[in-house]
C-alpha positions as semicolon CSV with decimal commas, in nm:
position;residue;x (nm);y (nm);z (nm)
1;M;3,517;8,788;2,429
2;A;3,839;8,687;2,603
3;E;3,904;8,417;2,344
4;R;3,844;8,666;2,060
5;G;4,083;8,915;2,218
6;E;4,351;8,649;2,254
7;A;4,303;8,542;1,891
8;D;4,340;8,903;1,772
9;F;4,655;8,940;1,981
10;N;4,802;8,621;1,834
11;D;4,732;8,758;1,484
12;I;4,927;9,072;1,577
13;L;5,219;8,859;1,696
14;D;5,215;8,657;1,373
15;D;5,220;8,975;1,163
16;W;5,506;9,116;1,374
17;F;5,706;8,796;1,332
18;I;5,667;8,788;0,954
19;E;5,758;9,156;0,921
20;S;6,061;9,118;1,152
21;L;6,204;8,845;0,929
22;K;6,242;9,101;0,651
23;T;6,489;9,303;0,861
24;Y;6,752;9,026;0,865
25;K;7,002;8,948;0,592
26;D;7,092;8,615;0,757
27;L;6,869;8,446;1,014
28;H;6,989;8,134;1,199
29;V;6,765;7,951;1,445
30;Y;6,885;7,691;1,695
31;Q;6,609;7,501;1,873
32;L;6,693;7,386;2,224
33;E;6,518;7,089;2,375
34;H;6,426;7,295;2,683
35;P;6,365;7,670;2,738
36;T;6,652;7,890;2,854
37;Q;6,666;8,232;3,022
38;V;7,042;8,283;2,989
39;I;7,285;8,330;2,702
40;E;7,643;8,450;2,748
41;W;7,943;8,494;2,519
42;T;8,233;8,266;2,615
43;S;8,453;8,367;2,318
44;G;8,423;8,551;1,990
45;K;8,250;8,253;1,832
46;T;8,084;8,064;2,119
47;V;7,798;8,122;2,363
48;C;7,678;7,937;2,672
49;V;7,311;7,856;2,742
50;A;7,133;7,662;3,017
51;G;6,783;7,547;3,112
52;Y;6,577;7,664;3,409
53;S;6,327;7,388;3,488
54;S;6,302;7,272;3,850
55;S;6,477;6,940;3,778
56;K;6,798;6,850;3,590
57;N;6,900;7,091;3,311
58;E;7,153;7,100;3,031
59;I;7,428;7,361;3,026
60;L;7,581;7,394;2,678
61;E;7,851;7,586;2,498
62;L;7,749;7,641;2,136
63;Q;7,966;7,743;1,842
64;L;7,798;7,994;1,614
65;P;7,754;7,893;1,248
66;L;8,071;7,956;1,049
67;K;7,856;8,121;0,784
68;L;7,813;8,417;1,020
69;F;8,187;8,489;1,009
70;A;8,249;8,437;0,638
71;E;8,309;8,762;0,450
72;E;8,266;8,606;0,106
73;N;8,132;8,284;-0,045
74;K;7,902;8,218;0,249
75;G;7,721;7,955;0,047
76;L;8,033;7,737;0,055
77;C;8,033;7,710;0,437
78;A;7,950;7,358;0,543
79;E;7,845;7,452;0,896
80;R;7,511;7,636;0,880
81;D;7,383;7,559;1,229
82;F;7,488;7,607;1,589
83;K;7,711;7,326;1,709
84;V;7,746;7,189;2,062
85;V;8,116;7,198;2,155
86;H;8,089;7,142;2,531
87;G;7,803;7,026;2,752
88;G;7,699;6,910;3,096
89;F;7,412;6,889;3,341
90;T;7,306;7,090;3,644
91;E;7,076;6,946;3,909
92;G;6,877;7,267;3,947
93;P;6,766;7,566;3,737
94;V;7,001;7,832;3,596
95;R;6,855;8,181;3,626
96;C;7,177;8,382;3,592
97;L;7,502;8,290;3,412
98;R;7,822;8,488;3,359
99;H;8,148;8,398;3,186
100;V;8,464;8,498;3,373
101;P;8,680;8,693;3,121
102;G;9,013;8,537;3,035
103;T;8,917;8,193;3,171
104;R;8,722;7,883;3,072
105;C;8,491;7,925;3,372
106;V;8,128;8,029;3,400
107;V;7,944;8,116;3,720
108;T;7,572;8,048;3,768
109;N;7,294;8,109;4,019
110;D;6,977;7,902;4,051
111;G;6,746;8,190;4,145
112;L;6,658;8,012;4,471
113;T;6,947;8,112;4,699
114;S;7,226;8,370;4,693
115;D;7,497;8,103;4,648
116;L;7,689;8,064;4,320
117;Q;7,798;7,757;4,128
118;V;8,133;7,755;3,943
119;W;8,177;7,554;3,621
120;T;8,479;7,468;3,404
121;V;8,401;7,458;3,033
122;G;8,604;7,179;2,871
123;G;8,978;7,164;2,928
124;D;9,225;6,873;2,909
125;D;9,075;6,766;2,575
126;S;8,736;6,716;2,742
127;D;8,403;6,816;2,592
128;V;8,233;6,822;2,935
129;I;8,116;7,125;3,133
130;R;8,167;7,019;3,493
131;R;8,097;7,185;3,825
132;T;8,423;7,264;4,003
133;G;8,324;7,482;4,298
134;S;8,077;7,706;4,474
135;V;8,068;8,048;4,640
136;A;7,851;8,124;4,942
137;G;7,647;8,443;4,925
138;R;7,638;8,695;5,210
139;K;7,360;8,670;5,463
140;T;7,111;8,953;5,481
141;R;6,860;9,097;5,719
142;R;6,566;9,013;5,496
143;K;6,437;8,667;5,582
144;K;6,299;8,598;5,234
145;S;6,600;8,711;5,035
146;D;6,690;8,363;4,920
147;S;6,352;8,316;4,751
148;E;6,321;8,652;4,576
149;G;6,506;8,597;4,249
150;G;6,849;8,484;4,366
151;S;7,177;8,662;4,296
152;R;7,283;8,896;4,018
153;I;7,636;8,839;3,889
154;A;7,908;9,047;3,721
155;A;8,256;8,915;3,640
156;R;8,587;9,077;3,556
157;H;8,943;8,967;3,479
158;S;9,159;8,810;3,753
159;S;8,874;8,564;3,827
160;Q;8,689;8,815;4,041
161;V;8,310;8,794;4,061
162;L;8,068;9,054;4,197
163;H;7,744;8,905;4,325
164;G;7,447;8,967;4,551
165;A;7,071;8,928;4,581
166;Q;7,009;9,260;4,758
167;S;7,184;9,591;4,799
168;D;7,312;9,502;5,147
169;N;7,470;9,166;5,056
170;I;7,682;9,258;4,753
171;Q;8,035;9,123;4,764
172;L;8,338;9,093;4,534
173;T;8,489;8,744;4,560
174;Q;8,816;8,599;4,433
175;L;8,713;8,265;4,280
176;T;9,051;8,093;4,308
177;S;9,085;8,154;4,682
178;G;8,727;8,224;4,793
179;Q;8,850;8,547;4,955
180;I;8,603;8,833;4,987
181;L;8,778;9,137;4,841
182;Y;8,515;9,407;4,880
183;T;8,176;9,466;5,041
184;P;8,006;9,805;4,990
185;E;7,855;9,977;5,293
186;I;7,487;9,994;5,200
187;T;7,227;9,996;5,477
188;S;6,916;9,934;5,266
189;S;6,813;9,581;5,171
190;D;6,652;9,637;4,831
191;P;6,628;9,343;4,587
192;L;6,865;9,386;4,292
193;S;6,765;9,388;3,927
194;S;7,123;9,413;3,793
195;L;7,493;9,424;3,875
196;Q;7,737;9,553;3,614
197;F;8,098;9,668;3,594
198;V;8,126;9,995;3,401
199;S;8,508;10,002;3,430
200;D;8,778;9,785;3,585
201;D;8,700;9,920;3,932
202;V;8,358;10,086;3,918
203;F;8,030;9,899;3,920
204;L;7,663;9,985;3,908
205;A;7,399;9,812;4,123
206;G;7,042;9,863;4,004
207;C;6,759;9,790;4,248
208;C;6,407;9,678;4,166
209;N;6,271;9,993;4,333
210;G;6,466;10,218;4,094
211;N;6,754;10,314;4,323
212;V;7,097;10,287;4,163
213;Y;7,424;10,262;4,356
214;I;7,758;10,351;4,194
215;A;8,059;10,207;4,379
216;D;8,436;10,205;4,337
217;T;8,601;9,887;4,469
218;R;8,921;10,083;4,542
219;A;8,748;10,328;4,777
220;S;8,634;10,284;5,136
221;A;8,360;10,544;5,101
222;S;7,999;10,437;5,073
223;P;7,860;10,398;4,719
224;Q;7,694;10,698;4,559
225;L;7,316;10,671;4,552
226;S;7,104;10,782;4,259
227;P;6,748;10,764;4,397
228;A;6,457;10,634;4,195
229;P;6,271;10,889;3,982
230;P;5,972;11,033;4,171
231;G;5,627;10,891;4,110
232;E;5,441;10,569;4,162
233;S;5,598;10,265;4,322
234;V;5,685;10,036;4,031
235;L;5,950;9,786;3,924
236;W;6,264;9,917;3,754
237;W;6,532;9,759;3,535
238;T;6,876;9,912;3,475
239;D;7,159;9,887;3,223
240;A;7,470;10,094;3,151
241;A;7,658;10,182;2,835
242;A;7,931;9,917;2,803
243;G;8,283;10,003;2,915
244;A;8,228;10,367;3,003
245;S;8,303;10,477;3,357
246;S;8,197;10,831;3,259
247;G;7,913;10,715;3,035
248;S;7,541;10,676;3,086
249;F;7,292;10,437;3,235
250;I;6,922;10,383;3,178
251;R;6,633;10,292;3,404
252;V;6,309;10,152;3,262
253;S;6,000;10,111;3,480
254;S;5,712;9,866;3,458
255;S;5,492;10,166;3,370
256;G;5,705;10,222;3,058
257;L;5,906;10,527;3,171
258;A;6,264;10,521;3,040
259;E;6,513;10,763;3,196
260;I;6,879;10,810;3,099
261;S;7,131;10,956;3,346
262;D;7,502;11,036;3,332
263;L;7,730;10,847;3,570
264;R;7,913;11,173;3,644
265;N;7,588;11,337;3,759
266;P;7,355;11,046;3,839
267;G;7,101;11,258;4,023
268;A;6,980;11,433;3,708
269;A;6,805;11,288;3,404
270;V;6,969;11,350;3,066
271;S;6,660;11,240;2,875
272;R;6,328;11,061;2,918
273;A;6,089;10,864;2,698
274;Q;5,758;10,690;2,750
275;L;5,742;10,341;2,601
276;S;5,416;10,199;2,472
277;V;5,362;9,904;2,706
278;Q;5,091;9,747;2,916
279;S;5,187;9,894;3,255
280;R;5,043;9,649;3,503
281;R;5,183;9,381;3,731
282;C;5,500;9,199;3,630
283;N;5,796;9,028;3,795
284;P;6,165;9,127;3,806
285;G;6,260;8,851;3,562
286;D;5,997;8,944;3,303
287;V;6,188;9,226;3,130
288;T;6,543;9,282;3,003
289;V;6,696;9,621;2,925
290;S;7,007;9,634;2,704
291;W;7,212;9,927;2,581
292;A;7,280;9,847;2,214
293;P;7,661;9,801;2,182
294;A;7,683;9,896;1,812
295;L;7,410;10,162;1,787
296;N;7,474;10,502;1,943
297;D;7,210;10,618;2,192
298;C;6,983;10,319;2,132
299;I;6,823;10,097;2,395
300;A;6,653;9,761;2,347
301;V;6,376;9,657;2,588
302;S;6,250;9,302;2,559
303;G;6,032;9,080;2,770
304;E;5,684;9,083;2,904
305;F;5,473;9,346;3,077
306;N;5,165;9,173;3,221
307;R;5,182;8,894;2,959
308;Y;5,200;9,137;2,667
309;P;5,538;9,095;2,494
310;V;5,754;9,398;2,424
311;F;5,975;9,260;2,151
312;K;6,179;9,567;2,072
313;E;6,171;9,930;2,178
314;M;6,462;10,143;2,054
315;F;6,485;10,519;2,083
316;S;6,743;10,792;2,056
317;G;6,884;10,968;2,358
318;E;6,723;11,302;2,279
319;S;6,527;11,468;2,558
320;S;6,150;11,443;2,546
C-alpha cells in the first residue's frame, strides 16, 4: 500500500510539473553538478550558488542567459544558458549565503557553527572566488547552538553584516574592521529562522517559535517583541515586504497557518489564511517563505512539510 501511495503521489508531481511549464513564456534550466540550498543576486545579471555536501563544494557566480534581457529578437541571442563567470571551492557546506551590497563580497555560513566566512568574487582580472576572511559569531547560553542550523545573515551597504544563530547572539559587524557595531538586548535564546533589514537601520529577527523581534540599530532600547500567535507549539518561518520600514511581515507555521502583521502594530494580525499542507514534523530548513517583490499582497511558500512538497502557495492579503 505504501508503494502504491508513493506512486500516486509521484503521478501528481508529474502532472503538476507539466502544467507548471505552461505558465512560463521562457524557461531556462541550469543543471548543477551538486545540489544547492542557496541562490543570491550579486548584480542585475548574475547570481551566486554553492553546494552543501559535507565535503568540498563549489561556489559559483553565474551570469543569466542574455536572452532573458533582450527586449526584441531574442532568437538572435547566442547565449541561451547560464554561464560561469567566477568560481571557487569551499571545504565545508554552505547553508546560508548573502551578497554585501555595493561590493564584490559574499558572506556564508556552514550551518554547523555561528561563524561566518567572507569571500571575494573575482577582482584584479581574476575569475576565482576566494576566501578572504572570517567573522566569529557571539557565544550563547545554549550549549547546542552551534549545531542547530547555524547563523542567519543579512547584509547592508557600508560592508555591515547582521548575523546570529539565536535571538540572544545577534550582532551587527563591520566586515572591514571586524568591529561589533550593535548587539540587541534580548534575554531569550530562541533559534532564528530569519534575519532581514526592512530599512537602512531597522531589522526583523524571526524565531523558529514564532516570536518576531523588531530592532533599530540606532536605538539603545530593547527590540520590540511581537509574540507568536496563540495555539499549538509549531515551527514558524518569517519574511517581510522588501524595503518597507512601515510595511508588513508574514509568519507561516508548520501547521499551515499564515498570518500577516503590520510593522507599525506588530501585535495585531492584519489578515490570516490557512494553507493546504501536510502539517506534521519538519525542520527549520525545510520551508522558505518569500514576499513576492513584483506582486502586491502575494506570498510564495515553497519547500517541504513532512516530505510533501509545497511548490507554490500564493494568496491575497485580504482577511479570512
